Coordinates of C-alpha atoms in Angstrom, one line a residue:
L1 CA 0.0 0.0 0.0
A2 CA 2.9 2.4 0.7
Y3 CA 3.7 2.3 -3.1
F4 CA 0.1 3.0 -4.1
F5 CA 0.1 6.1 -1.9
G6 CA 3.5 7.4 -3.1
N7 CA 5.6 6.6 -0.1
Y8 CA 8.4 4.9 -2.1
E9 CA 11.0 4.9 0.7
L10 CA 8.7 3.0 3.1
A11 CA 7.6 0.7 0.3
S12 CA 11.3 -0.1 -0.4
R13 CA 12.0 -0.9 3.2
L14 CA 8.9 -3.1 3.5
V15 CA 10.0 -5.1 0.4
G16 CA 13.4 -5.5 1.9
E17 CA 11.8 -7.0 5.0
I18 CA 9.7 -9.4 3.0
Q19 CA 12.7 -10.5 1.1
G20 CA 14.5 -11.2 4.4
N21 CA 12.0 -14.0 5.0
N22 CA 12.7 -17.4 3.5
P23 CA 11.9 -17.0 -0.2
T24 CA 11.6 -20.8 -0.7
T25 CA 8.3 -20.7 1.2
Q26 CA 6.7 -18.1 -1.1
A27 CA 4.4 -19.1 -3.9
T28 CA 5.4 -18.4 -7.5
F29 CA 2.6 -15.8 -7.9
S30 CA 3.7 -14.0 -4.7
T31 CA 7.3 -14.0 -5.9
C32 CA 6.3 -12.5 -9.2
S33 CA 4.1 -9.9 -7.5
L34 CA 7.0 -9.0 -5.2
V35 CA 9.4 -8.6 -8.2
F36 CA 6.8 -6.4 -9.9
V37 CA 6.3 -4.1 -6.9
E38 CA 10.0 -4.0 -6.3
G39 CA 10.5 -2.9 -9.9
L40 CA 7.8 -0.2 -9.6
I41 CA 9.4 1.1 -6.4
S42 CA 12.9 1.0 -7.8
S43 CA 11.8 2.8 -10.9
A44 CA 10.0 5.5 -9.0
L45 CA 13.0 6.1 -6.8
A46 CA 15.4 6.0 -9.8
C47 CA 13.3 8.9 -11.3
K48 CA 13.2 10.7 -8.0
T49 CA 16.9 10.4 -7.1
N50 CA 18.7 9.5 -10.3
E51 CA 20.7 7.0 -8.2
N52 CA 22.3 4.0 -10.0
K53 CA 21.3 1.8 -7.0
W54 CA 17.6 2.2 -7.9
K55 CA 18.2 1.9 -11.7
N56 CA 20.1 -1.4 -11.2
L57 CA 17.3 -2.8 -9.0
A58 CA 14.8 -1.8 -11.6
F59 CA 16.8 -3.5 -14.3
E60 CA 17.1 -6.6 -12.2
S61 CA 13.3 -6.7 -11.7
I62 CA 12.8 -6.3 -15.5
E63 CA 15.2 -9.2 -16.1
K64 CA 13.3 -11.5 -13.7
M65 CA 10.0 -10.4 -15.1
C66 CA 11.1 -11.3 -18.6
H67 CA 11.5 -14.9 -17.4
F68 CA 8.0 -14.9 -15.8
A69 CA 6.4 -13.3 -18.9
E70 CA 8.1 -15.8 -21.2
H71 CA 6.5 -18.7 -19.4
A72 CA 3.1 -17.2 -18.6
P73 CA 2.5 -14.1 -20.8
S74 CA -1.2 -13.7 -20.0
N75 CA -0.3 -13.3 -16.3
Y76 CA 3.0 -11.3 -16.5
L77 CA 3.5 -9.6 -19.9
H78 CA 1.6 -6.5 -18.8
M79 CA 3.8 -6.2 -15.7
L80 CA 6.9 -6.5 -17.8
L81 CA 5.6 -3.8 -20.2
L82 CA 4.9 -1.5 -17.3
L83 CA 8.4 -2.0 -15.8
Q84 CA 9.9 -1.3 -19.2
A85 CA 7.9 1.8 -19.6
E86 CA 9.0 3.0 -16.2
S87 CA 12.7 2.4 -17.1
S88 CA 12.2 4.3 -20.3
V89 CA 11.3 7.3 -18.2
F90 CA 14.4 7.3 -16.1
L91 CA 16.5 6.6 -19.2
G92 CA 15.1 9.7 -20.9
E93 CA 13.2 7.9 -23.7
P94 CA 9.8 9.5 -23.6
I95 CA 8.5 8.0 -26.9
L96 CA 9.3 4.5 -25.7
A97 CA 7.8 5.3 -22.3
A98 CA 4.5 6.5 -23.8
K99 CA 4.2 3.5 -26.0
G100 CA 5.1 1.2 -23.2
Y101 CA 2.4 2.6 -20.9
D102 CA -0.2 2.1 -23.6
N103 CA 0.9 -1.4 -24.3
A104 CA 0.9 -2.3 -20.5
I105 CA -2.6 -0.8 -20.2
K106 CA -3.9 -2.8 -23.1
A107 CA -2.3 -6.1 -22.0
A108 CA -3.5 -5.7 -18.4
G109 CA -7.1 -5.0 -19.7
E110 CA -7.1 -7.9 -22.2
N111 CA -6.1 -10.3 -19.4
G112 CA -8.4 -9.0 -16.7
F113 CA -5.8 -7.4 -14.4
I114 CA -7.8 -4.3 -13.6
Q115 CA -5.6 -3.5 -10.6
D116 CA -2.5 -3.5 -12.7
Q117 CA -4.3 -1.6 -15.4
A118 CA -5.2 1.1 -12.9
I119 CA -1.5 1.4 -11.8
A120 CA -0.4 1.7 -15.5
Y121 CA -3.0 4.4 -16.1
E122 CA -1.9 6.3 -13.1
R123 CA 1.8 6.0 -14.0
A124 CA 1.0 7.1 -17.5
G125 CA -0.8 10.1 -16.1
L126 CA 2.2 11.1 -14.0
F127 CA 4.5 10.6 -17.0
H128 CA 2.4 12.9 -19.2
L129 CA 2.0 15.5 -16.4
E130 CA 5.8 15.6 -16.1
Q131 CA 6.1 15.9 -19.8
G132 CA 3.9 19.0 -19.7
N133 CA 0.9 17.4 -21.4
D134 CA -1.8 18.2 -18.9
S135 CA -4.6 17.1 -21.3
M136 CA -3.2 13.6 -21.7
A137 CA -2.4 13.4 -18.0
S138 CA -6.0 14.3 -17.2
Q139 CA -7.3 11.5 -19.5
Y140 CA -5.0 8.9 -18.0
Y141 CA -5.7 10.0 -14.4
G142 CA -9.5 9.8 -15.1
Q143 CA -9.1 6.2 -16.5
A144 CA -7.0 5.3 -13.4
H145 CA -9.7 6.7 -11.1
N146 CA -12.3 4.6 -12.9
A147 CA -10.2 1.5 -12.9
Y148 CA -9.4 1.8 -9.2
L149 CA -13.2 2.2 -8.5
K150 CA -13.9 -0.9 -10.7
W151 CA -11.3 -2.8 -8.7
G152 CA -12.9 -1.7 -5.4
A153 CA -10.0 0.6 -4.3
K154 CA -12.2 3.5 -3.3
R155 CA -9.6 5.2 -1.0
K156 CA -7.1 5.1 -3.8
A157 CA -9.6 6.5 -6.3
D158 CA -10.4 9.3 -3.7
Q159 CA -6.7 10.1 -3.4
L160 CA -6.4 10.5 -7.1
R161 CA -9.5 12.6 -7.3
L162 CA -8.1 14.9 -4.6
H163 CA -4.5 15.1 -5.7
C164 CA -4.4 14.6 -9.5
P165 CA -5.5 16.9 -12.3
F166 CA -8.5 15.3 -14.1

């Protein structure tokens, strides 16, 4: 939840604590979800701090997610696409980032991952806002809001409504 509400430092610390537990007892889906969230956190912190530590962790998550997506694309391809879009942001590749967000949104929707689609919409909104495209940002934030409501995450939808331009 810390990641969803923008507290990336806390989210990173919590992921570290989870990884300190015995990873052999974690189910595959849990492991994949943890890699995904760690990649999102690392990417957000890489953009915020421009530190290589976070960039390297983001790339490690992408590498792991490639393996998961190769074996179960309907479950993990959208996650890989979102992580790649996020890395394109901190690499300064806005065209690739924009395409990556749209591909992640589409893949998540096609496979019924509304929660991940909501995250992708939100991250795309932030990306476009930072690019100075308020109109596009507004559209993505509106879609994120709707997706969070559809998922049942009313508090997150409320947070977007109060803090994001749409």
